[in-house]
């Protein structure tokens, strides 16, 4: 059925998986012709042009999708990522901020924001975003921490240490002691530095001392 929206959209997805971008574009365009109010085809076109590194085209189609799904964080993250690839950081920040306001349950936009602010030496903003991201993942067991959470905790610990908030720094670092990545070694080293700055008996908990 040439007027079946879902069929054209699914074909577009399949062509993307097959890396046949030309066919994907044609399928998504057919879907848009059938129903221009369905965001999935517009979003698919945006993804396809992003794969082709044609970011201005991708932005056009992602914006079309965002108009139809203004409260969908994925739309704004996609827009922001294109701006980031075009080195338009201010616009990227606005996009990620919009995404963070709309059901960004895993904190993907927050992490992107934190990294952008960090790269621009906007440390107060980076600290706020990393803090929010760490709170979202606060219930994760230390052994199951993701790389992004470890990144956030190490950044926060460094900032706390620099401001002489040693208790807060140690709390962040303690969560990294069971993490299998290189951040564990950095956490151990930073805990030793803090121990050298303050009374070790009062500043380093016994369970942390055992890991050092």
Short mmCIF file of C-alpha atoms in Angstrom, two decimals:
data_model
loop_
_atom_site.label_atom_id
_atom_site.label_comp_id
_atom_site.label_asym_id
_atom_site.label_seq_id
_atom_site.Cartn_x
_atom_site.Cartn_y
_atom_site.Cartn_z
CA UNK A 1 0.00 0.00 0.00
CA UNK A 2 1.66 3.19 -1.23
CA UNK A 3 -0.31 5.23 1.30
CA UNK A 4 0.75 3.19 4.34
CA UNK A 5 2.72 5.57 6.55
CA UNK A 6 4.17 2.95 8.86
CA UNK A 7 5.39 0.85 5.93
CA UNK A 8 7.39 3.72 4.43
CA UNK A 9 8.78 4.69 7.83
CA UNK A 10 9.83 1.12 8.61
CA UNK A 11 11.42 0.85 5.19
CA UNK A 12 13.42 3.99 5.96
CA UNK A 13 14.63 2.45 9.23
CA UNK A 14 15.61 -0.75 7.43
CA UNK A 15 17.54 1.15 4.77
CA UNK A 16 19.40 3.04 7.49
CA UNK A 17 20.41 -0.29 9.04
CA UNK A 18 21.62 -1.38 5.60
CA UNK A 19 23.54 1.92 5.24
CA UNK A 20 21.56 2.70 2.08
CA UNK A 21 21.02 6.39 2.80
CA UNK A 22 19.63 7.28 -0.63
CA UNK A 23 16.87 4.68 -0.32
CA UNK A 24 16.21 5.73 3.28
CA UNK A 25 15.71 9.34 2.24
CA UNK A 26 13.29 8.29 -0.50
CA UNK A 27 11.30 6.12 1.92
CA UNK A 28 11.08 8.82 4.57
CA UNK A 29 10.04 11.39 1.96
CA UNK A 30 7.25 9.08 0.87
CA UNK A 31 6.17 8.80 4.51
CA UNK A 32 6.11 12.59 4.83
CA UNK A 33 4.00 12.82 1.68
CA UNK A 34 1.49 10.42 3.22
CA UNK A 35 1.33 12.27 6.55
CA UNK A 36 3.41 15.33 7.28
CA UNK A 37 2.18 15.33 10.90
CA UNK A 38 4.05 12.18 11.88
CA UNK A 39 7.35 13.12 13.55
CA UNK A 40 9.06 9.79 12.88
CA UNK A 41 9.65 10.39 9.19
CA UNK A 42 10.99 13.91 9.78
CA UNK A 43 13.25 12.56 12.52
CA UNK A 44 14.39 9.75 10.24
CA UNK A 45 15.32 12.27 7.55
CA UNK A 46 17.29 14.22 10.15
CA UNK A 47 19.17 11.10 11.21
CA UNK A 48 19.94 10.18 7.62
CA UNK A 49 21.38 13.58 6.76
CA UNK A 50 23.34 13.58 10.02
CA UNK A 51 24.89 10.26 8.98
CA UNK A 52 25.88 11.98 5.73
CA UNK A 53 27.45 14.85 7.76
CA UNK A 54 25.00 17.26 6.12
CA UNK A 55 24.19 19.01 9.38
CA UNK A 56 22.22 21.98 8.03
CA UNK A 57 19.85 19.61 6.25
CA UNK A 58 19.67 17.46 9.38
CA UNK A 59 18.81 20.52 11.47
CA UNK A 60 15.98 21.44 9.14
CA UNK A 61 14.35 18.03 9.50
CA UNK A 62 15.03 17.70 13.23
CA UNK A 63 13.33 21.07 13.75
CA UNK A 64 10.31 19.77 11.84
CA UNK A 65 10.21 16.78 14.19
CA UNK A 66 10.61 19.02 17.26
CA UNK A 67 7.62 21.12 16.24
CA UNK A 68 5.54 17.94 16.31
CA UNK A 69 7.16 16.59 19.49
CA UNK A 70 8.19 19.67 21.51
CA UNK A 71 8.34 17.76 24.80
CA UNK A 72 10.46 14.89 23.50
CA UNK A 73 14.04 15.26 24.77
CA UNK A 74 15.36 13.21 21.84
CA UNK A 75 14.36 15.90 19.36
CA UNK A 76 16.26 18.62 21.19
CA UNK A 77 19.30 16.43 21.80
CA UNK A 78 19.45 15.70 18.07
CA UNK A 79 19.24 19.40 17.26
CA UNK A 80 21.88 20.26 19.86
CA UNK A 81 24.26 17.59 18.56
CA UNK A 82 24.10 19.07 15.08
CA UNK A 83 24.86 22.52 16.44
CA UNK A 84 27.76 21.05 18.39
CA UNK A 85 29.19 19.47 15.25
CA UNK A 86 28.88 22.86 13.56
CA UNK A 87 30.84 24.41 16.46
CA UNK A 88 27.84 26.53 17.42
CA UNK A 89 28.21 25.91 21.12
CA UNK A 90 25.76 28.57 22.30
CA UNK A 91 22.99 27.08 20.18
CA UNK A 92 23.97 23.57 21.28
CA UNK A 93 23.71 24.61 24.93
CA UNK A 94 20.22 26.00 24.34
CA UNK A 95 19.18 22.74 22.70
CA UNK A 96 20.55 20.57 25.50
CA UNK A 97 18.92 22.83 28.09
CA UNK A 98 15.60 22.39 26.32
CA UNK A 99 16.11 18.62 26.29
CA UNK A 100 16.95 18.56 30.01
CA UNK A 101 13.56 20.13 30.72
CA UNK A 102 11.68 17.33 28.98
CA UNK A 103 11.84 13.77 30.28
CA UNK A 104 15.60 13.31 29.97
CA UNK A 105 15.45 10.52 32.53
CA UNK A 106 18.96 9.18 31.97
CA UNK A 107 20.52 12.65 31.97
CA UNK A 108 21.98 12.47 28.45
CA UNK A 109 21.44 16.19 27.90
CA UNK A 110 22.86 17.05 31.33
CA UNK A 111 26.05 15.17 30.56
CA UNK A 112 26.40 16.90 27.19
CA UNK A 113 25.84 20.25 28.89
CA UNK A 114 28.42 19.49 31.57
CA UNK A 115 31.04 18.64 28.96
CA UNK A 116 30.29 21.70 26.87
CA UNK A 117 30.51 24.01 29.88
CA UNK A 118 33.69 22.29 31.02
CA UNK A 119 35.26 22.79 27.61
CA UNK A 120 34.36 26.48 27.75
CA UNK A 121 35.83 26.79 31.28
CA UNK A 122 32.37 27.64 32.63
CA UNK A 123 33.07 25.67 35.78
CA UNK A 124 30.08 26.77 37.86
CA UNK A 125 27.70 25.63 35.13
CA UNK A 126 29.65 22.40 34.59
CA UNK A 127 29.56 21.71 38.33
CA UNK A 128 25.79 22.22 38.44
CA UNK A 129 25.20 19.86 35.51
CA UNK A 130 27.55 17.17 36.79
CA UNK A 131 25.91 17.43 40.23
CA UNK A 132 22.46 16.94 38.75
CA UNK A 133 23.69 14.03 36.65
CA UNK A 134 25.32 12.37 39.67
CA UNK A 135 22.10 12.72 41.66
CA UNK A 136 20.15 10.98 38.88
CA UNK A 137 22.48 7.99 39.21
CA UNK A 138 22.98 8.14 42.97
CA UNK A 139 21.31 4.76 43.55
CA UNK A 140 23.65 2.90 41.22
CA UNK A 141 25.93 0.40 42.94
CA UNK A 142 29.58 1.40 42.83
CA UNK A 143 30.54 -1.72 40.89
CA UNK A 144 27.92 -0.88 38.25
CA UNK A 145 28.84 2.76 37.75
CA UNK A 146 28.95 3.87 34.14
CA UNK A 147 31.89 5.79 32.69
CA UNK A 148 29.84 8.99 32.60
CA UNK A 149 28.91 8.74 36.29
CA UNK A 150 32.55 8.12 37.19
CA UNK A 151 33.50 11.15 35.11
CA UNK A 152 30.95 13.27 36.98
CA UNK A 153 32.06 12.09 40.41
CA UNK A 154 35.73 12.73 39.69
CA UNK A 155 34.98 16.22 38.39
CA UNK A 156 32.88 17.01 41.46
CA UNK A 157 35.52 15.63 43.81
CA UNK A 158 38.21 17.77 42.16
CA UNK A 159 36.04 20.87 42.50
CA UNK A 160 35.25 20.12 46.15
CA UNK A 161 38.93 19.54 46.92
CA UNK A 162 39.92 22.79 45.24
CA UNK A 163 37.37 24.63 47.42
CA UNK A 164 38.57 22.75 50.53
CA UNK A 165 35.27 20.93 50.93
CA UNK A 166 37.11 17.77 51.85
CA UNK A 167 34.18 15.81 53.28
CA UNK A 168 32.20 16.28 50.07
CA UNK A 169 35.25 15.35 47.99
CA UNK A 170 35.77 12.15 49.97
CA UNK A 171 32.11 11.20 49.56
CA UNK A 172 32.45 11.42 45.77
CA UNK A 173 35.79 9.62 45.74
CA UNK A 174 34.57 6.85 48.02
CA UNK A 175 31.99 5.88 45.39
CA UNK A 176 34.79 5.31 42.88
CA UNK A 177 36.82 2.84 44.92
CA UNK A 178 34.92 -0.17 43.54
CA UNK A 179 34.85 1.22 40.00
CA UNK A 180 36.99 -0.88 37.60
CA UNK A 181 38.14 2.01 35.40
CA UNK A 182 41.16 4.34 35.68
CA UNK A 183 39.09 6.76 37.75
CA UNK A 184 39.57 4.39 40.69
CA UNK A 185 43.32 5.03 40.67
CA UNK A 186 42.75 8.78 40.41
CA UNK A 187 40.32 8.59 43.31
CA UNK A 188 42.83 6.72 45.46
CA UNK A 189 45.54 9.27 44.67
CA UNK A 190 43.25 12.19 45.48
CA UNK A 191 42.20 10.59 48.76
CA UNK A 192 45.86 10.32 49.74
CA UNK A 193 46.33 14.00 48.91
CA UNK A 194 43.37 14.93 51.08
CA UNK A 195 44.66 12.73 53.89
CA UNK A 196 47.92 14.67 53.74
CA UNK A 197 46.01 17.94 54.09
CA UNK A 198 43.83 17.04 57.05
CA UNK A 199 43.85 14.81 60.11
CA UNK A 200 43.68 11.29 58.62
CA UNK A 201 41.79 9.86 61.58
CA UNK A 202 38.92 12.30 61.16
CA UNK A 203 38.93 12.91 57.42
CA UNK A 204 39.18 9.43 55.90
CA UNK A 205 36.51 6.89 56.91
CA UNK A 206 37.79 3.52 58.09
CA UNK A 207 36.24 1.64 55.17
CA UNK A 208 37.96 4.01 52.73
CA UNK A 209 41.29 3.68 54.52
CA UNK A 210 41.12 -0.06 53.98
CA UNK A 211 40.98 0.44 50.22
CA UNK A 212 44.02 2.72 50.08
#
